């Protein structure tokens, strides 16, 4: 039997059912309707009750050695999801995609990352391997890696956003392997890597490794913000995913 702790799940089912009948309501509207079904005056009161009685979401704690950041980290919760087998890392947005509070906010992303000294990797080619899983992601869930010569001086970078294949994930997906391969210049100072969620939804990360590979493995990212040379000067080729 459903309880008031299932309110968000019920609201999603209600919204989907109404949409199928040609009745368009926002997620927030459906939350208000579900709150009234349980006898509460509005969603805010029910949400407070859920918090008092124990939220069904597992509290997230940051893993040691990892840093929470991003352009809008306040929109996200990040840490270890102890409620999922294997306790992977998780980034989840605090808002639904059509929540008025989110729609009126400046958009951004949240990232869980590490920064390490490059001294032990100079002149080497590194591959970042990981598996990602997404749920109702409106933007993108992806791994990323960046190599800096000095703070603010990017030497190599790849976040998979520009790929037409084996790129970022969106919507709801099962565990999916992804990798990034970058060369570490001899004058590099630091290596930064992690995963991020852009938009709403949830993205998990597991089985992370950072290993040296040979020249037979192709690099996936180039030199910072600069192209190797002039390209597409007649605008005949469009970026992947563009309209």
Coordinates of C-alpha atoms in Angstrom, one line a residue:
X1 CA 0.0 0.0 0.0
X2 CA 1.2 3.5 -0.8
X3 CA 2.1 5.8 2.0
X4 CA 2.8 9.6 1.9
X5 CA 6.5 8.8 1.5
X6 CA 5.6 7.6 -2.0
X7 CA 4.2 11.0 -2.9
X8 CA 6.8 11.8 -5.6
X9 CA 6.3 8.5 -7.3
X10 CA 2.5 8.9 -7.2
X11 CA 2.8 12.4 -8.6
X12 CA 4.8 11.1 -11.6
X13 CA 2.3 8.4 -12.2
X14 CA -0.6 10.8 -12.0
X15 CA 1.1 13.3 -14.4
X16 CA 1.8 10.5 -16.9
X17 CA -1.8 9.3 -16.7
X18 CA -3.2 12.7 -17.2
X19 CA -0.9 13.5 -20.1
X20 CA -2.1 10.3 -21.8
X21 CA -5.6 11.8 -21.6
X22 CA -4.6 15.1 -23.0
X23 CA -4.5 16.9 -19.6
X24 CA -1.2 18.7 -19.1
X25 CA -0.1 19.4 -15.5
X26 CA 3.3 20.2 -14.1
X27 CA 5.0 17.9 -11.6
X28 CA 4.5 20.6 -9.0
X29 CA 0.7 20.6 -9.7
X30 CA 0.6 16.8 -9.3
X31 CA 2.5 17.0 -6.0
X32 CA -0.1 19.4 -4.7
X33 CA -2.9 17.1 -5.8
X34 CA -1.3 14.1 -4.1
X35 CA -0.7 16.1 -0.9
X36 CA -4.4 16.9 -0.8
X37 CA -5.3 13.2 -1.3
X38 CA -3.3 12.4 1.9
X39 CA -5.2 15.2 3.7
X40 CA -2.5 17.8 3.8
X41 CA -3.1 21.4 2.9
X42 CA -0.3 21.6 0.4
X43 CA 2.9 20.0 -0.8
X44 CA 5.1 22.0 1.5
X45 CA 3.4 20.6 4.6
X46 CA 3.6 17.1 3.2
X47 CA 7.3 17.5 2.3
X48 CA 8.0 18.6 5.9
X49 CA 6.1 15.6 7.2
X50 CA 8.2 13.3 5.0
X51 CA 11.4 14.9 6.3
X52 CA 10.2 14.5 9.9
X53 CA 9.3 10.9 9.3
X54 CA 12.4 9.9 7.4
X55 CA 13.0 10.7 3.7
X56 CA 13.1 7.6 1.4
X57 CA 16.3 9.0 -0.2
X58 CA 19.6 7.8 1.3
X59 CA 21.7 10.6 2.7
X60 CA 24.9 11.1 0.7
X61 CA 28.3 11.5 2.2
X62 CA 31.4 12.6 0.2
X63 CA 33.9 9.9 -0.4
X64 CA 37.4 10.6 1.0
X65 CA 39.7 12.3 -1.6
X66 CA 36.8 13.6 -3.7
X67 CA 35.6 17.2 -4.0
X68 CA 32.1 18.4 -4.8
X69 CA 32.0 21.4 -7.2
X70 CA 30.6 22.6 -10.4
X71 CA 29.1 25.8 -11.8
X72 CA 25.9 25.4 -9.6
X73 CA 26.7 22.9 -6.9
X74 CA 23.9 24.2 -4.8
X75 CA 21.4 22.5 -7.1
X76 CA 22.8 19.1 -6.5
X77 CA 23.5 16.5 -3.8
X78 CA 26.6 14.4 -4.2
X79 CA 28.3 11.5 -2.4
X80 CA 28.2 7.7 -1.9
X81 CA 24.9 6.0 -2.5
X82 CA 25.0 3.3 0.2
X83 CA 21.4 2.3 -0.8
X84 CA 22.6 0.8 -4.1
X85 CA 24.6 -2.4 -4.4
X86 CA 28.3 -1.7 -4.5
X87 CA 27.8 1.8 -3.1
X88 CA 28.6 3.8 -6.2
X89 CA 29.0 7.6 -6.2
X90 CA 25.9 9.6 -7.0
X91 CA 25.0 13.1 -8.2
X92 CA 21.3 14.0 -8.0
X93 CA 19.5 17.2 -8.7
X94 CA 17.4 18.6 -5.9
X95 CA 14.7 19.6 -8.4
X96 CA 12.4 18.0 -11.0
X97 CA 12.8 19.2 -14.6
X98 CA 9.6 21.3 -14.4
X99 CA 9.9 22.5 -10.9
X100 CA 9.3 26.3 -10.9
X101 CA 12.2 26.8 -8.5
X102 CA 14.5 25.1 -11.0
X103 CA 13.0 26.7 -14.1
X104 CA 13.6 30.2 -12.6
X105 CA 17.2 29.4 -11.6
X106 CA 20.4 29.9 -13.5
X107 CA 21.2 26.5 -15.0
X108 CA 24.5 24.7 -14.4
X109 CA 26.1 21.4 -13.4
X110 CA 27.4 19.6 -10.3
X111 CA 30.6 17.6 -10.3
X112 CA 32.4 15.1 -8.0
X113 CA 36.1 15.2 -8.8
X114 CA 39.7 14.6 -7.8
X115 CA 42.8 16.7 -8.4
X116 CA 46.2 15.0 -8.4
X117 CA 49.8 16.1 -9.0
X118 CA 51.0 15.3 -12.5
X119 CA 54.6 14.6 -11.5
X120 CA 54.3 10.8 -11.7
X121 CA 52.6 10.8 -15.1
X122 CA 54.7 13.3 -17.2
X123 CA 55.1 12.2 -20.8
X124 CA 52.6 9.3 -20.4
X125 CA 49.2 8.6 -22.0
X126 CA 46.4 8.1 -19.4
X127 CA 43.1 6.4 -19.8
X128 CA 40.2 7.2 -17.4
X129 CA 37.8 4.2 -17.3
X130 CA 34.4 4.2 -15.5
X131 CA 30.8 3.1 -15.7
X132 CA 27.9 5.5 -15.6
X133 CA 24.2 4.9 -14.9
X134 CA 21.5 7.6 -15.3
X135 CA 17.9 8.1 -14.3
X136 CA 15.6 10.8 -15.8
X137 CA 18.6 13.0 -16.8
X138 CA 17.4 16.1 -18.7
X139 CA 20.8 17.3 -19.7
X140 CA 23.9 15.0 -19.5
X141 CA 25.7 12.6 -17.3
X142 CA 29.4 12.2 -18.2
X143 CA 32.9 11.6 -17.0
X144 CA 35.6 14.2 -17.7
X145 CA 39.4 14.7 -17.4
X146 CA 41.6 17.8 -17.7
X147 CA 45.3 18.3 -17.6
X148 CA 46.7 21.7 -16.6
X149 CA 50.2 23.2 -17.0
X150 CA 49.4 25.8 -14.3
X151 CA 46.1 27.0 -12.6
X152 CA 44.0 28.3 -15.5
X153 CA 46.3 27.0 -18.2
X154 CA 44.6 23.9 -19.7
X155 CA 46.8 21.6 -21.7
X156 CA 44.4 18.7 -22.4
X157 CA 40.6 18.3 -21.9
X158 CA 37.7 15.9 -22.7
X159 CA 34.2 15.8 -21.2
X160 CA 32.7 13.7 -24.1
X161 CA 30.1 16.5 -24.8
X162 CA 31.2 16.9 -28.4
X163 CA 31.2 13.2 -29.3
X164 CA 28.8 11.7 -31.8
X165 CA 29.5 8.2 -30.5
X166 CA 30.3 6.9 -27.0
X167 CA 29.5 10.3 -25.5
X168 CA 27.4 11.7 -22.7
X169 CA 24.3 9.9 -21.4
X170 CA 20.8 11.2 -20.9
X171 CA 17.4 9.9 -20.0
X172 CA 17.4 6.6 -18.1
X173 CA 20.2 4.1 -18.9
X174 CA 21.8 1.0 -17.3
X175 CA 25.4 0.8 -16.4
X176 CA 27.4 2.0 -19.4
X177 CA 31.2 2.0 -19.8
X178 CA 33.0 5.2 -20.9
X179 CA 36.6 6.2 -21.3
X180 CA 38.8 9.2 -21.9
X181 CA 42.4 9.1 -23.1
X182 CA 44.7 12.1 -22.7
X183 CA 48.5 12.7 -23.1
X184 CA 50.2 14.3 -20.1
X185 CA 52.7 17.0 -21.4
X186 CA 56.2 17.1 -19.8
X187 CA 55.4 20.5 -18.3
X188 CA 52.0 19.5 -16.8
X189 CA 51.4 20.3 -13.1
X190 CA 48.1 18.7 -12.3
X191 CA 45.5 16.2 -13.4
X192 CA 41.7 16.6 -12.7
X193 CA 39.0 14.1 -13.3
X194 CA 35.6 13.0 -12.2
X195 CA 32.0 13.0 -13.4
X196 CA 29.2 15.5 -13.6
X197 CA 25.5 15.9 -14.0
X198 CA 24.2 18.8 -16.1
X199 CA 20.5 19.5 -15.8
X200 CA 18.1 17.4 -13.6
X201 CA 17.9 13.7 -12.7
X202 CA 20.5 11.4 -11.2
X203 CA 23.8 10.0 -12.4
X204 CA 25.9 7.2 -10.7
X205 CA 29.5 6.3 -11.2
X206 CA 31.5 3.1 -10.4
X207 CA 34.5 1.1 -11.4
X208 CA 36.8 4.1 -11.8
X209 CA 40.4 3.5 -12.9
X210 CA 43.2 5.8 -14.2
X211 CA 45.9 3.8 -16.0
X212 CA 48.8 4.3 -18.4
X213 CA 48.2 3.1 -21.9
X214 CA 50.4 2.8 -25.0
X215 CA 50.6 4.8 -28.2
X216 CA 48.4 2.2 -29.8
X217 CA 45.4 3.7 -27.9
X218 CA 44.1 6.8 -29.5
X219 CA 43.8 10.0 -27.5
X220 CA 40.2 11.4 -27.2
X221 CA 41.0 15.0 -26.3
X222 CA 43.3 17.7 -27.6
X223 CA 45.1 20.8 -26.3
X224 CA 42.7 22.7 -24.2
X225 CA 40.5 25.2 -25.9
X226 CA 42.5 25.4 -29.1
X227 CA 42.1 23.4 -32.3
X228 CA 45.1 21.9 -34.1
X229 CA 44.4 24.2 -37.0
X230 CA 41.7 26.1 -38.8
X231 CA 38.7 23.9 -39.6
X232 CA 35.1 24.0 -41.1
X233 CA 35.5 27.5 -42.3
X234 CA 32.5 27.2 -44.6
X235 CA 30.3 25.9 -41.7
X236 CA 29.3 22.8 -43.7
X237 CA 29.7 20.4 -40.8
X238 CA 27.4 20.7 -37.7
X239 CA 28.3 19.7 -34.2
X240 CA 26.8 16.4 -33.0
X241 CA 23.4 16.9 -31.6
X242 CA 22.8 20.3 -33.1
X243 CA 19.6 21.3 -34.7

